[in-house]
PDB file of C-alpha atoms in Angstrom:
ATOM      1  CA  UNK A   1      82.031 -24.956 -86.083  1.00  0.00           C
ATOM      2  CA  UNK A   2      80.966 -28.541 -87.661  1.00  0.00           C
ATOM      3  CA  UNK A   3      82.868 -28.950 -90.963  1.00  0.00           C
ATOM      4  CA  UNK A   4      81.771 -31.539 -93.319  1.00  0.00           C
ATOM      5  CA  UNK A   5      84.045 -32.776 -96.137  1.00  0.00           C
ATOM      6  CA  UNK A   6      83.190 -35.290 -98.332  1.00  0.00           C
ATOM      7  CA  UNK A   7      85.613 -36.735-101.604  1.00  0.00           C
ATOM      8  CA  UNK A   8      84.864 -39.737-103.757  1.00  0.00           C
ATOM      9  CA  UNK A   9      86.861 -41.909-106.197  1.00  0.00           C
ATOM     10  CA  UNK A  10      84.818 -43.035-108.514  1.00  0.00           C
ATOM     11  CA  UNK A  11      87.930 -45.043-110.541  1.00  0.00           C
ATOM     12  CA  UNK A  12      87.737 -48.492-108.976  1.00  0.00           C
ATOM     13  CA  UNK A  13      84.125 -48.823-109.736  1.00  0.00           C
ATOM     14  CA  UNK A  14      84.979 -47.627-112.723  1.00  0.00           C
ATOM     15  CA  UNK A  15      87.242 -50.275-113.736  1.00  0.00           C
ATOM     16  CA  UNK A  16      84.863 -52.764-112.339  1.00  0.00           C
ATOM     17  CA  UNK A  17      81.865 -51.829-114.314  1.00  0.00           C
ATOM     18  CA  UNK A  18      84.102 -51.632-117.668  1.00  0.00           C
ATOM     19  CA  UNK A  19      85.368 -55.290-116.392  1.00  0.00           C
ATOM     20  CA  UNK A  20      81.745 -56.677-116.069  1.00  0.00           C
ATOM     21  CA  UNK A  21      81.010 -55.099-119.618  1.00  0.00           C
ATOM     22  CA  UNK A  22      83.903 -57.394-121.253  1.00  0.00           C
ATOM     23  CA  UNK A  23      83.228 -60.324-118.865  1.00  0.00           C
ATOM     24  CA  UNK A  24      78.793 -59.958-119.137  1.00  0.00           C
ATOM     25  CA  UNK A  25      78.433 -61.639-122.672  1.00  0.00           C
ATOM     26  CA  UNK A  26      80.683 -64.396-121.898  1.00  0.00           C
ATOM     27  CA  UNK A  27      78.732 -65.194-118.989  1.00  0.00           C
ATOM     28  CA  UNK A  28      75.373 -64.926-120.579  1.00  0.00           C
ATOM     29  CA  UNK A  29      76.814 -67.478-123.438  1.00  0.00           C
ATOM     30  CA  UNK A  30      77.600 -70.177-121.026  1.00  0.00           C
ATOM     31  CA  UNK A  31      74.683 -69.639-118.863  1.00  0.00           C
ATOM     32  CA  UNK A  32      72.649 -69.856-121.857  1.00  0.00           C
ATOM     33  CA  UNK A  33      74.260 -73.223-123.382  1.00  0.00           C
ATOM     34  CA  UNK A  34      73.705 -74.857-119.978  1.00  0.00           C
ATOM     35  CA  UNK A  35      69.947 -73.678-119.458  1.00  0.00           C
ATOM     36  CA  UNK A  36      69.487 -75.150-123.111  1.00  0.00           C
ATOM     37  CA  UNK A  37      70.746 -78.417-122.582  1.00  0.00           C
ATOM     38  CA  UNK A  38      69.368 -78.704-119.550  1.00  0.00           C
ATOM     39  CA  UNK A  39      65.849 -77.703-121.302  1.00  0.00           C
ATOM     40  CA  UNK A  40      66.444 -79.830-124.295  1.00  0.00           C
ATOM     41  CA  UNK A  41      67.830 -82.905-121.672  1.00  0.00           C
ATOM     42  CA  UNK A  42      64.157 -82.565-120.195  1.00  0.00           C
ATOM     43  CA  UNK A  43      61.966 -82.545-123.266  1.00  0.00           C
ATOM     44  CA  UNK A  44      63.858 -85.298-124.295  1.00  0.00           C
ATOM     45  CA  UNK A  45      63.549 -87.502-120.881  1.00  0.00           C
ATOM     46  CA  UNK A  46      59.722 -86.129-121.320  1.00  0.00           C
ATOM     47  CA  UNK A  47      59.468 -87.460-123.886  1.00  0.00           C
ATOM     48  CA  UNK A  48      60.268 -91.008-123.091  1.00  0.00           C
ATOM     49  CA  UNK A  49      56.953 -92.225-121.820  1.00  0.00           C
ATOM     50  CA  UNK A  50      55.231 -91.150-125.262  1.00  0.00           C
ATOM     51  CA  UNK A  51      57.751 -93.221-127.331  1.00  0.00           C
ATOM     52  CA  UNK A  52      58.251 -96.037-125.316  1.00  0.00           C
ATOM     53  CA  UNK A  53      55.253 -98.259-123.583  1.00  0.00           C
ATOM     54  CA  UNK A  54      56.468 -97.638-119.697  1.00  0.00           C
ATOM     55  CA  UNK A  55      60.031 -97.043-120.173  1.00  0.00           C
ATOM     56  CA  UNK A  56      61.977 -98.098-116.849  1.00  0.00           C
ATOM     57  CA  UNK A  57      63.119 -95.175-114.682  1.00  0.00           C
ATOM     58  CA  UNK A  58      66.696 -95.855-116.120  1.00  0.00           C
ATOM     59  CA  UNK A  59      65.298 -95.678-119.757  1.00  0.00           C
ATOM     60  CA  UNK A  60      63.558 -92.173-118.738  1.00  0.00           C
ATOM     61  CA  UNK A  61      66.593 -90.363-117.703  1.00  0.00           C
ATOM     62  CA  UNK A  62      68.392 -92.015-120.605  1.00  0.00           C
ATOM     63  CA  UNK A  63      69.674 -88.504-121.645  1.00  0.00           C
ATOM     64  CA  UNK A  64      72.347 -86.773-120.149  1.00  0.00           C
ATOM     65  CA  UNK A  65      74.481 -83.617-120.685  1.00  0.00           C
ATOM     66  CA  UNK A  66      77.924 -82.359-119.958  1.00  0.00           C
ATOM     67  CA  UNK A  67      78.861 -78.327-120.747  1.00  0.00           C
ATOM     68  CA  UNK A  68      82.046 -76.963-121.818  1.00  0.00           C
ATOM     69  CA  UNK A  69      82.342 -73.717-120.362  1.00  0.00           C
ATOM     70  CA  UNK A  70      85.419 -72.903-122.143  1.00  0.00           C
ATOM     71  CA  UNK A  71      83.758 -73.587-125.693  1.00  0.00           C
ATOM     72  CA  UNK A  72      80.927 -72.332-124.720  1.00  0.00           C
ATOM     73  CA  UNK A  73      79.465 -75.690-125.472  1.00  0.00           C
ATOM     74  CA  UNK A  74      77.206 -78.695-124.378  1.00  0.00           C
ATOM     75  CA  UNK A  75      76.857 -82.178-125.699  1.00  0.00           C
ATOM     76  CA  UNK A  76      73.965 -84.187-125.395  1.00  0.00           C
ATOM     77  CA  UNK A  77      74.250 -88.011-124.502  1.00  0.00           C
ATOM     78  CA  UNK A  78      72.582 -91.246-123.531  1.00  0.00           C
ATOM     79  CA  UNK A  79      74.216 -92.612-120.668  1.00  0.00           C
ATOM     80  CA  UNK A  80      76.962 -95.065-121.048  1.00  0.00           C
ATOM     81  CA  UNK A  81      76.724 -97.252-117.825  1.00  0.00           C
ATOM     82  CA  UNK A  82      74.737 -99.173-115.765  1.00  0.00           C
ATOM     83  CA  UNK A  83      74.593-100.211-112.389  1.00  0.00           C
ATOM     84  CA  UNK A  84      73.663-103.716-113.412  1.00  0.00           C
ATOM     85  CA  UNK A  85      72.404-104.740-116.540  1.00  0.00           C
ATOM     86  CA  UNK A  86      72.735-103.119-120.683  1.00  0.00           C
ATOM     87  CA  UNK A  87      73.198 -99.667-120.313  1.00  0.00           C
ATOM     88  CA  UNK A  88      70.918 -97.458-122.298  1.00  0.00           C
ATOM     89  CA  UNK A  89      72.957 -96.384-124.871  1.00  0.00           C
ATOM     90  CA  UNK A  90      73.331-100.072-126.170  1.00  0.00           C
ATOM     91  CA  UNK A  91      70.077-100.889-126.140  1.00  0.00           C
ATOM     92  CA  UNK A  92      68.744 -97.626-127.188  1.00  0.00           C
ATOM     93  CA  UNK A  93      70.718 -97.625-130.061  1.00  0.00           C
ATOM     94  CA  UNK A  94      68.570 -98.908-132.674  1.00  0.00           C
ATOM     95  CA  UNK A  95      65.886 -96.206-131.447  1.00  0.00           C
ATOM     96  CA  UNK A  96      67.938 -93.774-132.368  1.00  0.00           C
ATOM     97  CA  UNK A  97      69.981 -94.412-135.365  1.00  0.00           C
ATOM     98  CA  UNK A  98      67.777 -97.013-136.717  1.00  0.00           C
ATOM     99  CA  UNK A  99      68.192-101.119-137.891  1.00  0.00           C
ATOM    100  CA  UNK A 100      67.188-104.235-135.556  1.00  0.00           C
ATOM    101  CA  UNK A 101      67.778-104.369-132.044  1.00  0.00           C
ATOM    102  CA  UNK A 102      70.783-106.464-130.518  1.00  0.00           C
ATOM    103  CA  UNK A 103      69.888-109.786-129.188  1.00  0.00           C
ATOM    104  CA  UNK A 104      69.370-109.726-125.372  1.00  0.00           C
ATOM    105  CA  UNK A 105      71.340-112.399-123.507  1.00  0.00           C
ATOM    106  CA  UNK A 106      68.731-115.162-123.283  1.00  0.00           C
ATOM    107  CA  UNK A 107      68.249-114.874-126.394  1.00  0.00           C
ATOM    108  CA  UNK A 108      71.911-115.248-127.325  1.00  0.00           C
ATOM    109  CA  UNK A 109      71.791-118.184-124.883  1.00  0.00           C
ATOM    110  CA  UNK A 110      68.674-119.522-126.639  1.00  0.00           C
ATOM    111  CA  UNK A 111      70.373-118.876-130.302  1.00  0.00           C
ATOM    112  CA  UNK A 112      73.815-120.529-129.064  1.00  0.00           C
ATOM    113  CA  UNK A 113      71.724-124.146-127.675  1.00  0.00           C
ATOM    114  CA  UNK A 114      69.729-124.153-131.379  1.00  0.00           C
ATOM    115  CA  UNK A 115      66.511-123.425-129.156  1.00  0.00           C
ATOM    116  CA  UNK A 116      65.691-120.802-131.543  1.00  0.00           C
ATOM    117  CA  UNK A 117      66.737-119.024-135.218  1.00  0.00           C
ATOM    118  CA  UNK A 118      69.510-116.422-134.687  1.00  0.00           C
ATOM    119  CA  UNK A 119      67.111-113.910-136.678  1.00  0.00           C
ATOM    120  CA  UNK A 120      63.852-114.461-134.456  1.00  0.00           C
ATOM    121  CA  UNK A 121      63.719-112.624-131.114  1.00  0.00           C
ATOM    122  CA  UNK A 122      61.570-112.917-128.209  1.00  0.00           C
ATOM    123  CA  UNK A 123      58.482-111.900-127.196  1.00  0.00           C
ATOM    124  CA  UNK A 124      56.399-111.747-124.339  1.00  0.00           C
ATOM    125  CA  UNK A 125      53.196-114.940-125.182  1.00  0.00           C
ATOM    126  CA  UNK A 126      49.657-114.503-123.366  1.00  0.00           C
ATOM    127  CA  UNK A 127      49.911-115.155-119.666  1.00  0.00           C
ATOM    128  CA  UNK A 128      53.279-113.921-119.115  1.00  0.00           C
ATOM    129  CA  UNK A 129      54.566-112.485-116.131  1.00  0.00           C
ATOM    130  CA  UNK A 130      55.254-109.386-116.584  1.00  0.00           C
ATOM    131  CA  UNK A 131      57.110-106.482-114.051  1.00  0.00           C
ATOM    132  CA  UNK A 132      55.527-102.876-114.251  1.00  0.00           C
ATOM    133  CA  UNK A 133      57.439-102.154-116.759  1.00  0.00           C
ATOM    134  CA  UNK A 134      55.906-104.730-118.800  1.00  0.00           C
ATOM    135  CA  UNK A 135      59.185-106.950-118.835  1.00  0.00           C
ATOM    136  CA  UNK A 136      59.428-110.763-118.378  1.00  0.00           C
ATOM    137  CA  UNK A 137      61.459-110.532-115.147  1.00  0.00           C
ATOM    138  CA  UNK A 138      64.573-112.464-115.749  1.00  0.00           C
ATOM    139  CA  UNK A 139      63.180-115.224-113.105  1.00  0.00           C
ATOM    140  CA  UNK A 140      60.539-116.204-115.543  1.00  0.00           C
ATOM    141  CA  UNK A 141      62.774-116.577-118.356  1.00  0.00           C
TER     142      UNK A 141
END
């Protein structure tokens, strides 16, 4: 005669979904800060084009983001370096809290030879050359 016995332990999955009950909101929290500054990183890159005349590709991913999972946290940034050249935080500072522009280095040069008035800055004049971005490359200057 075929004799079937079967006996279960339901305790160890148990104790695994009471742990994922604790451990579930703390995981939803930190996946929902990153999603949101990942979102809000985005609409602000997006959003680059509409504010600035053909922002370089540097200028569009301006924003960055770093998450604290810890905290729970994430802090929104414009980048602080630069291959070669002004990083966009310097020279997207007066964008975003406001007041004149720094001087870019030819016209620092410019100011420091008595070429030109340490409160004008330059502008591009008809017939330019201008890169895609619509900057004088630094060749024509």
């Amino acid at each position: 005669m075929l004799e079937l016995s079967i006996r279960t332990d339901f305790s160890g999955l148990e104790r695994a979904l009471m742990d994922m009950k604790r451990e579930l909101p703390d995981i939803a929290a930190r996946t929902a800060v990153a999603r949101t500054a990942a979102l809000s990183r985005a609409a602000l890159n997006q959003a680059m084009p509409d504010i600035f005349d053909r922002p370089t590709p540097m200028t569009a991913r301006a924003v960055q983001f770093k998450v604290d999972p810890a905290a729970r946290a994430a802090t929104l940034f414009v980048r602080d370096e630069a291959s070669k050249g002004t990083p966009p935080s310097k020279y997207l500072a007066a964008e975003i809290r406001g007041g004149a522009r720094r001087d870019k280095r030819s016209e620092r040069a410019l100011i420091g030879r008595g070429l030109m008035a340490p409160d004008q800055q330059m502008v591009p004049g008809h017939g330019a050359p201008l890169d895609a971005y619509g900057n004088v490359p630094g060749s024509a200057i």
